Amino acid sequence: ELKLQNEELIRALKELEVSRNEYFSFYDSAPVGFLSLSPKGIVLRFNRAAGEMLASPGKLLAGSGFSGFIHPKDHTLFYACLRKAASLGGIHTCEVRIPERGSQIHIGISAYPDETGNFAEWRMALSDITELKRAEETLQESEERLSGIFQAVEEAIVTLDNDQRIQSVNPAASVITGVPHEQLIGRFLPEVIDPTFDLSSAWKDFLKTGRFKGEVPIRDSSGSLRIVDASGTANIAPGRHLFVGHDITERKQAEEALRMSEQKYRMLFDSIDEGFCVIEVLFDENEKPIDYRFLEINPAFERQTGIRNAAGRRMREIAPRHEEHWFEIYGKIALEGGSLRFENPAEQLNRFYEVYAFRVGEAAERKVAILFNDITARKHAEEVLHRSHDELEVRVQERTADLKKEIEKRTRF
């Protein structure tokens, strides 16, 4: 029986030794640092991970004061954590720096009492959070940069939830709406969008496709209509949607003004009795004007010239014997700019023209606008009047000579 008890005791001791070895194997190979300190802060035990975190190569850790390994400015924080663990029990944490390793250590501390109730040792779990801190700093820097961009960009940036409630805006959105930033947060999108816009259909399509692109009318704080060129992306985060837009009100107003101006121009262009055309003057390699091409003509052009379907055609093609003075005048205006009023015949067209010509566009475009009127009838009338005047002058002279002779004849008698 004694022999049997001895065998059981030996087996229990062996099992205990195996468990002890397994424990120390785990303790030593664990990726987390484990460390025990005496009440005076002397290192009693540590595993390999703790040694790598704290000790420089060749420096002994056991028997050393733990406070010597951490940054002097972190001592107060560390000892405050010890006191909290002693007074409250349980695990308390702090973060300290290890100057020799350039690391930051996250320490979990628990106080271990002995059989008398006094603190026999401190138990600590250590984890190196250097990379985590760097990642947090990088993330913070990125967030700061993004925040700076968010605040500085000229485009309005707005995030909405699924209920179309505004979650965040940047200053540009406040500028467009005329509503302060803090007053925009929490407002519903329909309160901002002009009622003429079919927001309901647009929102359904947006949630379905995940994208939006278009012009959106809004009413600013003064009640004025603003046009925003907006694009949206759904679910940049769960239930969060992003919209970016810029105010194109002035551009739209300019486009409308231009459209109205063009409309008025077209009405004038089409209704005036004078012929009007825009030509491109053609030059040879020596910059001598040799021809011109009709680019644009008004309805009165054909009536004033007798030329049909002139647009796109060259003058030499239409009237090969057209006088050189036309090409020279238009060539000079195309090159030098300015304007000129003149009257010239166009013999092949059997017409005489009163012309006002001026350059349009840049010099490199070689374009000239021409406003002209057929004054052939007037020239014919002037010619007839001139001939009549000449004939009358001859008759007057002849009659004067006859009278003179009659007077001389009477005076001799």
Coordinates of C-alpha atoms in Angstrom, one line a residue:
E1 CA 0.0 0.0 0.0
L2 CA 2.9 2.3 0.8
K3 CA 4.4 1.4 -2.5
L4 CA 1.2 2.2 -4.3
Q5 CA 1.0 5.6 -2.6
N6 CA 4.6 6.4 -3.6
E7 CA 3.8 5.5 -7.2
E8 CA 0.8 7.8 -7.2
L9 CA 2.8 10.5 -5.7
I10 CA 5.6 10.1 -8.3
R11 CA 3.0 10.1 -11.1
A12 CA 1.4 13.3 -9.7
L13 CA 4.8 14.9 -9.4
K14 CA 5.5 14.0 -13.0
E15 CA 2.2 15.4 -14.2
L16 CA 2.8 18.5 -12.2
E17 CA 6.2 18.8 -13.8
V18 CA 4.7 18.4 -17.3
S19 CA 2.1 21.0 -16.5
R20 CA 4.7 23.3 -15.1
N21 CA 6.9 22.8 -18.2
E22 CA 3.9 23.5 -20.5
Y23 CA 3.1 26.6 -18.5
F24 CA 6.6 27.9 -18.7
S25 CA 6.8 27.0 -22.4
F26 CA 3.7 29.0 -23.0
Y27 CA 4.8 31.8 -20.7
D28 CA 8.1 32.1 -22.5
S29 CA 6.9 31.8 -26.0
A30 CA 3.8 34.0 -25.7
P31 CA 3.8 37.0 -28.1
V32 CA 2.6 39.2 -25.2
G33 CA 5.2 40.3 -22.7
F34 CA 4.7 39.0 -19.1
L35 CA 6.6 40.5 -16.2
S36 CA 6.5 40.3 -12.4
L37 CA 7.9 43.0 -10.0
S38 CA 8.6 43.1 -6.4
P39 CA 6.8 45.6 -4.2
K40 CA 9.9 47.8 -4.6
G41 CA 9.7 47.6 -8.4
I42 CA 12.5 45.1 -9.0
V43 CA 12.0 42.7 -11.9
L44 CA 11.5 39.1 -10.6
R45 CA 10.4 37.2 -13.6
F46 CA 9.9 38.0 -17.3
N47 CA 9.3 36.1 -20.6
R48 CA 11.1 36.5 -23.8
A49 CA 8.7 38.9 -25.3
A50 CA 9.0 41.2 -22.3
G51 CA 12.8 41.0 -22.5
E52 CA 12.7 42.0 -26.2
M53 CA 10.5 44.9 -25.5
L54 CA 12.5 46.3 -22.6
A55 CA 16.1 45.3 -22.7
S56 CA 18.9 46.4 -25.1
P57 CA 21.0 43.5 -26.4
G58 CA 23.1 42.0 -23.6
K59 CA 21.4 44.1 -20.9
L60 CA 20.1 42.0 -18.0
L61 CA 16.5 42.5 -17.0
A62 CA 16.1 40.3 -13.9
G63 CA 17.1 42.2 -10.7
S64 CA 16.8 45.5 -12.4
G65 CA 14.5 48.3 -11.3
F66 CA 11.6 48.5 -13.8
S67 CA 11.4 52.3 -13.7
G68 CA 14.8 52.5 -15.2
F69 CA 13.5 51.2 -18.5
I70 CA 10.7 53.7 -19.0
H71 CA 10.9 57.3 -20.0
P72 CA 11.4 59.6 -16.9
K73 CA 8.4 61.7 -17.9
D74 CA 6.2 58.6 -17.7
H75 CA 7.1 57.7 -14.1
T76 CA 4.3 59.6 -12.6
L77 CA 1.8 58.0 -14.9
F78 CA 3.2 54.5 -14.2
Y79 CA 3.2 54.8 -10.4
A80 CA -0.3 56.3 -10.5
C81 CA -1.4 53.1 -12.3
L82 CA 0.3 51.0 -9.6
R83 CA -1.5 52.8 -6.8
K84 CA -4.8 52.4 -8.6
A85 CA -4.2 48.6 -9.0
A86 CA -3.2 48.4 -5.3
S87 CA -6.2 50.3 -4.0
L88 CA -8.9 49.1 -6.3
G89 CA -7.7 45.7 -7.4
G90 CA -8.2 44.3 -10.8
I91 CA -6.3 45.2 -14.0
H92 CA -5.5 48.8 -14.8
T93 CA -3.6 50.1 -17.8
C94 CA -1.3 52.8 -18.9
E95 CA 1.0 53.6 -21.8
V96 CA 4.6 54.4 -21.3
R97 CA 7.6 55.0 -23.6
I98 CA 10.8 52.9 -23.7
P99 CA 13.6 55.3 -24.8
E100 CA 16.2 52.7 -25.5
R101 CA 14.0 50.9 -27.9
G102 CA 12.0 53.9 -29.2
S103 CA 8.8 52.0 -28.4
Q104 CA 5.6 52.7 -26.7
I105 CA 4.3 50.0 -24.3
H106 CA 0.8 49.4 -23.2
I107 CA 0.9 47.9 -19.7
G108 CA -1.8 46.0 -18.0
I109 CA -1.1 45.9 -14.2
S110 CA -2.6 43.8 -11.5
A111 CA -1.5 43.6 -7.8
Y112 CA -0.8 40.1 -6.5
P113 CA -1.2 39.8 -2.7
D114 CA 0.6 37.3 -0.5
E115 CA -0.8 35.1 2.3
T116 CA -0.6 38.1 4.7
G117 CA -2.7 40.3 2.4
N118 CA 0.3 42.5 1.5
F119 CA 1.4 43.0 -2.0
A120 CA 4.0 40.3 -2.8
E121 CA 4.4 41.3 -6.4
W122 CA 3.0 43.2 -9.3
R123 CA 2.0 41.2 -12.4
M124 CA 2.1 42.9 -15.8
A125 CA 1.2 42.2 -19.4
L126 CA 3.1 44.2 -21.9
S127 CA 2.2 44.9 -25.6
D128 CA 4.3 47.0 -28.0
I129 CA 1.9 49.5 -29.5
T130 CA 4.5 51.5 -31.5
E131 CA 3.1 50.6 -34.9
L132 CA -0.4 51.1 -33.7
K133 CA 0.5 54.6 -32.5
R134 CA 2.1 55.3 -35.8
A135 CA -0.9 54.1 -37.6
E136 CA -3.1 56.2 -35.4
E137 CA -0.9 59.3 -36.1
T138 CA -1.0 58.6 -39.8
L139 CA -4.8 58.2 -39.6
Q140 CA -5.1 61.4 -37.7
E141 CA -2.9 63.2 -40.1
S142 CA -5.0 61.9 -43.0
E143 CA -8.2 62.9 -41.3
E144 CA -6.7 66.4 -40.7
R145 CA -5.7 66.7 -44.3
L146 CA -9.1 65.5 -45.4
S147 CA -10.8 67.9 -43.0
G148 CA -8.6 70.7 -44.4
I149 CA -9.6 69.7 -47.9
F150 CA -13.3 69.4 -46.8
Q151 CA -13.2 72.9 -45.4
A152 CA -11.1 74.5 -48.2
V153 CA -12.6 73.2 -51.4
E154 CA -14.8 75.5 -53.5
E155 CA -17.2 72.7 -54.2
A156 CA -20.1 72.3 -51.8
I157 CA -19.9 68.9 -49.9
V158 CA -22.9 67.5 -48.2
T159 CA -23.6 64.1 -46.6
L160 CA -27.2 62.9 -46.1
D161 CA -28.8 60.0 -44.3
N162 CA -31.4 57.7 -45.7
D163 CA -34.1 60.1 -44.6
Q164 CA -32.5 63.0 -46.7
R165 CA -31.4 64.7 -43.5
I166 CA -28.2 66.7 -43.7
Q167 CA -25.5 65.2 -41.6
S168 CA -22.5 67.3 -42.5
V169 CA -21.6 70.3 -44.8
N170 CA -18.5 72.3 -45.6
P171 CA -18.3 76.1 -45.8
A172 CA -18.9 76.2 -49.6
A173 CA -22.4 74.7 -49.0
S174 CA -23.1 77.5 -46.5
V175 CA -22.0 80.1 -49.1
I176 CA -24.3 78.7 -51.8
T177 CA -27.3 78.4 -49.6
G178 CA -26.6 81.5 -47.5
V179 CA -27.4 79.4 -44.4
P180 CA -24.8 79.1 -41.6
H181 CA -23.2 75.7 -41.2
E182 CA -24.8 74.9 -37.8
Q183 CA -28.2 75.7 -39.2
L184 CA -27.9 73.4 -42.1
I185 CA -27.0 70.4 -40.0
G186 CA -30.2 68.4 -39.4
R187 CA -32.3 70.0 -42.1
F188 CA -34.1 67.9 -44.6
L189 CA -33.1 68.1 -48.2
P190 CA -36.6 69.1 -49.5
E191 CA -36.3 72.2 -47.3
V192 CA -33.4 73.4 -49.5
I193 CA -34.3 72.1 -53.0
D194 CA -36.7 74.2 -55.1
P195 CA -40.1 72.6 -55.4
T196 CA -39.9 72.6 -59.2
F197 CA -37.3 69.8 -59.0
D198 CA -38.7 66.3 -58.9
L199 CA -36.7 65.2 -55.8
S200 CA -38.8 62.1 -55.1
S201 CA -38.1 60.5 -58.4
A202 CA -34.4 61.6 -58.4
W203 CA -33.9 60.2 -54.9
K204 CA -35.4 56.8 -55.8
D205 CA -33.2 56.6 -58.9
F206 CA -30.2 57.6 -56.8
L207 CA -30.7 54.9 -54.2
K208 CA -31.3 52.3 -57.0
T209 CA -28.3 53.1 -59.1
G210 CA -26.0 54.5 -56.4
R211 CA -25.1 57.5 -58.6
F212 CA -26.5 61.0 -59.4
K213 CA -25.4 63.6 -61.9
G214 CA -27.4 66.6 -62.8
E215 CA -28.4 70.2 -62.2
V216 CA -30.4 70.9 -59.1
P217 CA -32.2 74.2 -58.4
I218 CA -32.1 75.4 -54.8
R219 CA -33.5 78.4 -53.0
D220 CA -31.0 80.4 -50.9
S221 CA -31.7 82.2 -47.7
S222 CA -32.9 85.3 -49.6
G223 CA -35.3 83.3 -51.7
S224 CA -33.2 83.6 -54.9
L225 CA -32.9 80.6 -57.2
R226 CA -29.5 79.0 -57.5
I227 CA -28.4 76.3 -59.8
V228 CA -26.0 73.6 -58.6
D229 CA -24.2 71.1 -60.8
A230 CA -24.3 68.1 -58.4
S231 CA -23.0 64.6 -58.4
G232 CA -23.8 62.0 -55.7
T233 CA -22.5 58.7 -54.5
A234 CA -24.7 56.4 -52.3
N235 CA -23.6 54.5 -49.2
I236 CA -20.1 55.8 -48.7
A237 CA -20.8 54.4 -45.2
P238 CA -23.9 52.5 -44.1
G239 CA -26.8 54.8 -44.6
R240 CA -24.6 57.8 -45.5
H241 CA -24.6 59.4 -48.9
L242 CA -22.2 62.0 -50.3
F243 CA -23.0 64.8 -52.7
V244 CA -20.6 67.3 -54.3
G245 CA -21.7 70.3 -56.3
H246 CA -20.7 73.8 -57.4
D247 CA -22.8 76.8 -58.1
I248 CA -23.3 77.4 -61.8
T249 CA -25.9 80.1 -61.4
E250 CA -23.8 82.8 -63.0
R251 CA -22.8 80.6 -65.8
K252 CA -26.4 79.7 -66.5
Q253 CA -27.3 83.3 -66.4
A254 CA -24.5 84.1 -68.8
E255 CA -25.6 81.3 -71.1
E256 CA -29.2 82.6 -71.0
A257 CA -28.0 86.2 -71.7
L258 CA -25.9 84.9 -74.5
R259 CA -28.8 82.9 -75.8
M260 CA -31.0 86.0 -75.7
S261 CA -28.3 88.0 -77.3
E262 CA -27.8 85.4 -80.1
Q263 CA -31.6 85.3 -80.5
K264 CA -31.7 89.1 -80.9
Y265 CA -28.7 89.0 -83.2
R266 CA -30.4 86.3 -85.3
M267 CA -33.6 88.3 -85.5
L268 CA -31.6 91.3 -86.6
F269 CA -29.4 89.2 -88.9
D270 CA -32.5 87.7 -90.6
S271 CA -34.6 90.8 -90.8
I272 CA -32.3 93.6 -92.0
D273 CA -32.6 94.7 -95.6
E274 CA -28.8 95.0 -96.0
G275 CA -26.8 92.1 -97.1
F276 CA -24.5 90.6 -94.4
C277 CA -21.8 87.9 -94.6
V278 CA -18.8 86.6 -92.8
I279 CA -15.9 85.6 -95.0
E280 CA -12.6 83.9 -94.5
V281 CA -9.9 85.6 -96.6
L282 CA -7.5 83.2 -98.3
F283 CA -3.8 84.1 -98.8
D284 CA -0.9 82.7 -100.8
E285 CA 2.5 81.8 -99.3
N286 CA 3.5 85.5 -99.6
E287 CA 0.5 86.7 -97.6
K288 CA -1.2 88.1 -100.7
P289 CA -5.0 87.8 -100.6
I290 CA -6.1 85.7 -103.5
D291 CA -9.7 84.7 -102.7
Y292 CA -12.2 84.5 -99.9
R293 CA -14.8 81.9 -98.8
F294 CA -18.3 82.7 -97.6
L295 CA -18.8 81.3 -94.0
E296 CA -22.2 82.8 -93.1
I297 CA -24.8 84.8 -95.0
N298 CA -28.1 86.4 -94.1
P299 CA -31.4 86.0 -96.1
A300 CA -30.9 89.4 -97.7
F301 CA -27.5 88.3 -99.2
E302 CA -29.0 86.6 -102.2
R303 CA -31.3 89.5 -102.9
Q304 CA -28.4 92.0 -102.7
T305 CA -26.0 89.9 -104.8
G306 CA -28.0 87.5 -106.9
I307 CA -25.8 84.7 -105.7
R308 CA -27.4 81.5 -104.6
N309 CA -26.1 79.0 -102.0
A310 CA -23.0 81.1 -101.4
A311 CA -22.2 79.6 -97.9
G312 CA -19.1 77.4 -98.2
R313 CA -18.2 78.6 -101.7
R314 CA -15.3 80.8 -102.8
M315 CA -15.7 84.1 -104.6
R316 CA -13.3 83.1 -107.4
E317 CA -15.5 80.1 -108.0
I318 CA -18.6 82.3 -108.2
A319 CA -17.2 85.3 -110.1
P320 CA -13.7 84.4 -111.6
R321 CA -13.3 88.0 -112.9
H322 CA -14.1 89.7 -109.6
E323 CA -12.0 92.9 -109.3
E324 CA -8.7 92.7 -107.3
H325 CA -9.6 95.7 -105.2
W326 CA -12.1 93.5 -103.3
F327 CA -9.5 91.0 -102.3
E328 CA -6.9 93.7 -101.4
I329 CA -9.4 95.6 -99.1
Y330 CA -10.6 92.5 -97.3
G331 CA -7.1 91.1 -97.0
K332 CA -5.8 94.2 -95.3
I333 CA -8.7 94.3 -92.9
A334 CA -8.2 90.6 -92.1
L335 CA -4.5 91.1 -91.3
E336 CA -4.5 94.6 -89.7
G337 CA -7.9 94.8 -88.1
G338 CA -9.9 97.9 -88.0
S339 CA -12.9 98.8 -90.2
L340 CA -13.5 100.5 -93.5
R341 CA -16.5 102.1 -95.3
F342 CA -16.2 102.4 -99.1
E343 CA -18.1 102.1 -102.4
N344 CA -16.9 99.9 -105.2
P345 CA -18.3 98.3 -108.4
A346 CA -18.6 94.6 -109.0
E347 CA -18.7 94.4 -112.7
Q348 CA -19.3 90.7 -113.1
L349 CA -22.2 90.9 -110.8
N350 CA -23.5 94.0 -112.6
R351 CA -23.8 95.8 -109.3
F352 CA -22.4 98.7 -107.4
Y353 CA -22.0 98.3 -103.6
E354 CA -21.8 100.5 -100.5
V355 CA -19.8 98.5 -98.0
Y356 CA -18.9 98.5 -94.3
A357 CA -16.3 95.8 -93.5
F358 CA -14.5 94.9 -90.2
R359 CA -12.5 92.1 -88.8
V360 CA -14.1 89.5 -86.5
G361 CA -12.2 87.0 -84.3
E362 CA -8.4 86.8 -84.0
A363 CA -6.0 87.8 -86.7
A364 CA -5.0 84.2 -87.3
E365 CA -8.7 83.4 -88.2
R366 CA -8.5 85.8 -91.2
K367 CA -12.3 86.6 -90.9
V368 CA -14.0 89.7 -92.1
A369 CA -17.7 90.7 -91.5
I370 CA -19.3 92.6 -94.4
L371 CA -22.5 94.7 -94.2
F372 CA -23.4 95.9 -97.7
N373 CA -26.1 97.4 -99.8
D374 CA -26.7 97.3 -103.5
I375 CA -26.6 101.0 -104.7
T376 CA -26.6 100.2 -108.4
A377 CA -29.9 102.0 -109.0
R378 CA -28.7 105.0 -107.1
K379 CA -25.5 105.1 -109.1
H380 CA -27.4 104.8 -112.3
A381 CA -29.7 107.7 -111.2
E382 CA -26.6 109.7 -110.2
E383 CA -25.1 109.0 -113.6
V384 CA -28.3 110.0 -115.4
L385 CA -28.4 113.2 -113.3
H386 CA -24.8 113.8 -114.0
R387 CA -25.4 113.4 -117.8
S388 CA -28.4 115.6 -117.6
H389 CA -26.4 118.2 -115.8
D390 CA -23.7 118.1 -118.4
E391 CA -26.2 118.3 -121.2
L392 CA -27.9 121.3 -119.5
E393 CA -24.5 122.9 -119.0
V394 CA -23.8 122.5 -122.7
R395 CA -27.1 124.0 -123.7
V396 CA -26.6 126.9 -121.3
Q397 CA -23.2 127.6 -122.8
E398 CA -24.6 127.3 -126.4
R399 CA -27.5 129.6 -125.5
T400 CA -25.2 132.1 -123.8
A401 CA -23.0 132.1 -127.0
D402 CA -26.0 132.7 -129.2
L403 CA -27.2 135.6 -127.0
K404 CA -23.7 137.1 -127.0
K405 CA -23.6 137.0 -130.8
E406 CA -27.1 138.6 -131.0
I407 CA -26.0 141.5 -128.7
E408 CA -22.8 142.1 -130.6
K409 CA -24.8 142.2 -133.9
R410 CA -27.3 144.8 -132.6
T411 CA -24.6 147.0 -131.2
R412 CA -22.9 147.4 -134.6
F413 CA -26.1 149.0 -136.0

